[in-house]
Amino acid sequence: MSQTKIPVLDLKPQYESIKGEIQTAINRVIESGQFIMGPDVKAFEQEVAAYLGVKYAIGVNSGTDALVIGLRAAGIGEGDEVITTPFSFFATAESISNVGAKVVFADIDGSTYNIDPQQIRDKISSRTKAIIPVHLYGQPAAMGQIMEIAQEYGLRVIEDCAQSFGARYDGQAVGTIGDVGAFSFFPSKNLGGYGDGGMIVTDDEQIAEVAGMLRVHGAKKKYHNEVLGYNSRLDTIQAAILRVKLQYIDKWNQGRRRVAVVYNRLLADVEGVVTPGLAEGHVFHQYTVRVTGGKRDGVKDYLTEQGIGSMIYYPIPQDQLPVYKGQYEACPVSDLAAQEVLSLPIWPELEEDAIEKVVDVLEEGLS
Ligand SMILES: *Cc1c(COP(=O)(O)O)cnc(C)c1O
């Protein structure tokens, strides 16, 4: 068999399709000389707010900072408990710890890999102040039930939307359902810049005001610092790049969905592989299957040998990471997912013959 290499992610076809526009945008910023909080930052914030259907959007330096600043702006800090999923990138739990609150893990639903609302209920205490659902792999969490719980107990909801720009739950953009939405523009995300970037969105005027202050050293007025903040601005060049890319996000998200549909069709009858559901509004940041029967690592090694990229998101659940190990009771559904998940190559332009090739090699690896 010929060795056509297929990486897990290829950003080049996308760049080729918008190269001229990107270079014009970058040059515009350089020519203007307004590198910090230039006009493109404000314009991008307004465009994101309009796209998502939310009142306020505040550009920050990363998705991680969007979570940290979002939590603080929502009034979460020392002595508070925040319930989140163990099955996410460490930035989710790290942000809670970094604002001085206690992380509480609630296990996931094994079919969506998202936090299980019933498990949230079981973890609520008198100290619980907020929930951070993560829309993992681009699939909206069970926001209907999560918002019901939040209302019942008076909790804040901060949505971790790092993997889900443009995803919708019941027709509503994720990030606009809870009190705060935190987005990442890390290059590999669905809406990715060419460097770090993030955004906080909210309909709450006070949260927006505090977040806007925290991103610039805690000052509403320059040199009149009121609280301890951060240097966490969205870079103007990144904002200019992201303004170009925002125009294509629906097309690209549809492209990802098309890839997922093809994978699901080709993998439908493959024994030992569990395909993801095609939930409405899922934007397939990752296309992630479960490889059952203890075969996942063998399959991954075989794919690698054959030049096919794949990734494990995430090999170690957050509660099992060295930083937290031994502090929490087990989350068995999350633990099993960590042993079985495998994310396959996906990007909007990925062609059908490449998808077929990935599936063929995966099937070889299973036998
Ligand atoms: C990428 C990611 C983050 C962090 O975003 P950065 O921009 O890299 O700081 C947070 N949460 C999740 C679920 C992510 O995938």
Short mmCIF file of N, CA and C in Angstrom, two decimals, residues 82-85 106-109 112-121 124 128-136 139-160 169-170 174-175 177-180:
data_model
loop_
_atom_site.label_atom_id
_atom_site.label_comp_id
_atom_site.label_asym_id
_atom_site.label_seq_id
_atom_site.Cartn_x
_atom_site.Cartn_y
_atom_site.Cartn_z
N VAL A 82 -16.76 24.98 42.58
CA VAL A 82 -17.21 25.03 41.19
C VAL A 82 -17.22 23.60 40.65
N ILE A 83 -18.38 23.19 40.13
CA ILE A 83 -18.51 21.83 39.61
C ILE A 83 -18.19 21.81 38.12
N THR A 84 -17.31 20.89 37.73
CA THR A 84 -16.99 20.76 36.31
C THR A 84 -16.73 19.30 35.96
N THR A 85 -16.44 19.08 34.69
CA THR A 85 -16.19 17.73 34.18
C THR A 85 -14.72 17.32 34.38
N ALA A 106 -17.76 16.25 38.53
CA ALA A 106 -18.96 15.44 38.34
C ALA A 106 -18.75 14.62 37.07
N ASP A 107 -18.99 13.33 37.16
CA ASP A 107 -18.67 12.41 36.06
C ASP A 107 -19.49 12.74 34.80
N ILE A 108 -19.05 12.14 33.71
CA ILE A 108 -19.63 12.45 32.40
C ILE A 108 -20.67 11.41 31.96
N ASP A 109 -21.38 11.77 30.91
CA ASP A 109 -22.25 10.85 30.20
C ASP A 109 -21.37 10.14 29.17
N THR A 112 -21.90 11.10 25.26
CA THR A 112 -21.58 12.44 24.73
C THR A 112 -20.22 12.93 25.22
N TYR A 113 -19.67 12.32 26.24
CA TYR A 113 -18.41 12.72 26.89
C TYR A 113 -18.56 14.05 27.63
N ASN A 114 -19.78 14.56 27.72
CA ASN A 114 -20.03 15.82 28.43
C ASN A 114 -20.55 15.55 29.85
N ILE A 115 -20.44 16.55 30.70
CA ILE A 115 -20.85 16.42 32.10
C ILE A 115 -22.30 15.92 32.20
N ASP A 116 -22.53 15.02 33.16
CA ASP A 116 -23.83 14.39 33.35
C ASP A 116 -24.62 15.19 34.38
N PRO A 117 -25.75 15.77 33.98
CA PRO A 117 -26.52 16.63 34.89
C PRO A 117 -26.86 15.94 36.23
N GLN A 118 -27.18 14.66 36.19
CA GLN A 118 -27.51 13.96 37.44
C GLN A 118 -26.30 13.95 38.39
N GLN A 119 -25.13 13.78 37.82
CA GLN A 119 -23.90 13.79 38.63
C GLN A 119 -23.64 15.18 39.22
N ILE A 120 -24.04 16.22 38.49
CA ILE A 120 -23.91 17.58 39.03
C ILE A 120 -24.75 17.70 40.30
N ARG A 121 -26.01 17.27 40.19
CA ARG A 121 -26.92 17.33 41.36
C ARG A 121 -26.31 16.66 42.58
N ILE A 124 -23.64 18.91 44.50
CA ILE A 124 -23.94 20.25 45.01
C ILE A 124 -23.86 20.29 46.54
N THR A 128 -21.34 25.40 46.83
CA THR A 128 -21.33 25.42 45.36
C THR A 128 -21.81 26.78 44.85
N LYS A 129 -21.02 27.39 43.96
CA LYS A 129 -21.37 28.70 43.42
C LYS A 129 -21.54 28.71 41.91
N ALA A 130 -20.92 27.71 41.24
CA ALA A 130 -20.96 27.76 39.78
C ALA A 130 -20.75 26.38 39.17
N ILE A 131 -21.14 26.28 37.91
CA ILE A 131 -20.91 25.07 37.12
C ILE A 131 -20.15 25.50 35.86
N ILE A 132 -19.13 24.73 35.50
CA ILE A 132 -18.49 24.95 34.19
C ILE A 132 -18.72 23.72 33.32
N PRO A 133 -19.74 23.75 32.47
CA PRO A 133 -19.86 22.69 31.48
C PRO A 133 -18.88 22.96 30.33
N VAL A 134 -18.34 21.91 29.76
CA VAL A 134 -17.46 22.04 28.59
C VAL A 134 -18.20 21.40 27.42
N HIS A 135 -18.27 22.11 26.30
CA HIS A 135 -18.90 21.53 25.10
C HIS A 135 -17.81 20.77 24.35
N LEU A 136 -17.52 19.57 24.86
CA LEU A 136 -16.34 18.85 24.40
C LEU A 136 -16.47 18.35 22.97
N GLN A 139 -19.47 19.41 20.78
CA GLN A 139 -20.86 18.98 21.03
C GLN A 139 -21.43 19.69 22.26
N PRO A 140 -22.54 20.41 22.09
CA PRO A 140 -23.13 21.12 23.23
C PRO A 140 -23.44 20.18 24.39
N ALA A 141 -23.11 20.63 25.60
CA ALA A 141 -23.48 19.89 26.82
C ALA A 141 -24.99 20.00 27.00
N ALA A 142 -25.52 19.25 27.97
CA ALA A 142 -26.97 19.20 28.20
C ALA A 142 -27.44 20.49 28.88
N MET A 143 -27.40 21.60 28.12
CA MET A 143 -27.62 22.92 28.72
C MET A 143 -29.02 23.10 29.32
N GLY A 144 -30.03 22.45 28.75
CA GLY A 144 -31.38 22.58 29.30
C GLY A 144 -31.40 22.16 30.76
N GLN A 145 -30.92 20.96 31.04
CA GLN A 145 -30.92 20.45 32.41
C GLN A 145 -29.93 21.22 33.30
N ILE A 146 -28.80 21.60 32.71
CA ILE A 146 -27.79 22.33 33.50
C ILE A 146 -28.35 23.69 33.95
N MET A 147 -29.04 24.38 33.07
CA MET A 147 -29.63 25.68 33.44
C MET A 147 -30.74 25.52 34.47
N GLU A 148 -31.48 24.41 34.36
CA GLU A 148 -32.51 24.14 35.36
C GLU A 148 -31.90 23.98 36.75
N ILE A 149 -30.83 23.20 36.82
CA ILE A 149 -30.15 22.99 38.10
C ILE A 149 -29.61 24.33 38.63
N ALA A 150 -29.01 25.11 37.73
CA ALA A 150 -28.42 26.39 38.13
C ALA A 150 -29.49 27.31 38.71
N GLN A 151 -30.65 27.33 38.06
CA GLN A 151 -31.73 28.19 38.55
C GLN A 151 -32.24 27.71 39.90
N GLU A 152 -32.38 26.40 40.02
CA GLU A 152 -32.89 25.81 41.26
C GLU A 152 -31.99 26.17 42.46
N TYR A 153 -30.67 26.14 42.24
CA TYR A 153 -29.73 26.35 43.35
C TYR A 153 -29.06 27.72 43.32
N GLY A 154 -29.44 28.58 42.39
CA GLY A 154 -28.83 29.92 42.31
C GLY A 154 -27.35 29.89 41.96
N LEU A 155 -26.99 29.08 40.99
CA LEU A 155 -25.58 28.94 40.61
C LEU A 155 -25.28 29.70 39.32
N ARG A 156 -24.05 30.17 39.20
CA ARG A 156 -23.58 30.76 37.96
C ARG A 156 -23.20 29.63 37.00
N VAL A 157 -23.35 29.89 35.71
CA VAL A 157 -22.89 28.92 34.70
C VAL A 157 -21.89 29.61 33.77
N ILE A 158 -20.67 29.08 33.75
CA ILE A 158 -19.63 29.58 32.86
C ILE A 158 -19.39 28.48 31.83
N GLU A 159 -19.73 28.74 30.58
CA GLU A 159 -19.58 27.72 29.54
C GLU A 159 -18.16 27.74 28.98
N ASP A 160 -17.50 26.60 29.00
CA ASP A 160 -16.19 26.48 28.35
C ASP A 160 -16.45 26.11 26.88
N TYR A 169 -27.20 24.94 20.79
CA TYR A 169 -28.06 24.06 21.59
C TYR A 169 -29.48 24.56 21.44
N ASP A 170 -30.37 23.73 20.90
CA ASP A 170 -31.75 24.18 20.66
C ASP A 170 -31.78 25.48 19.86
N VAL A 174 -23.90 28.33 21.72
CA VAL A 174 -23.28 28.04 23.01
C VAL A 174 -22.43 29.25 23.41
N GLY A 175 -22.35 29.47 24.70
CA GLY A 175 -21.65 30.65 25.22
C GLY A 175 -22.63 31.75 25.59
N ILE A 177 -25.84 30.91 26.64
CA ILE A 177 -26.91 30.26 27.41
C ILE A 177 -26.69 30.47 28.91
N GLY A 178 -25.47 30.28 29.36
CA GLY A 178 -25.12 30.52 30.76
C GLY A 178 -24.86 32.00 31.01
N ASP A 179 -24.23 32.29 32.17
CA ASP A 179 -23.91 33.69 32.51
C ASP A 179 -22.74 34.21 31.69
N VAL A 180 -21.78 33.31 31.41
CA VAL A 180 -20.55 33.69 30.72
C VAL A 180 -20.18 32.59 29.72
#
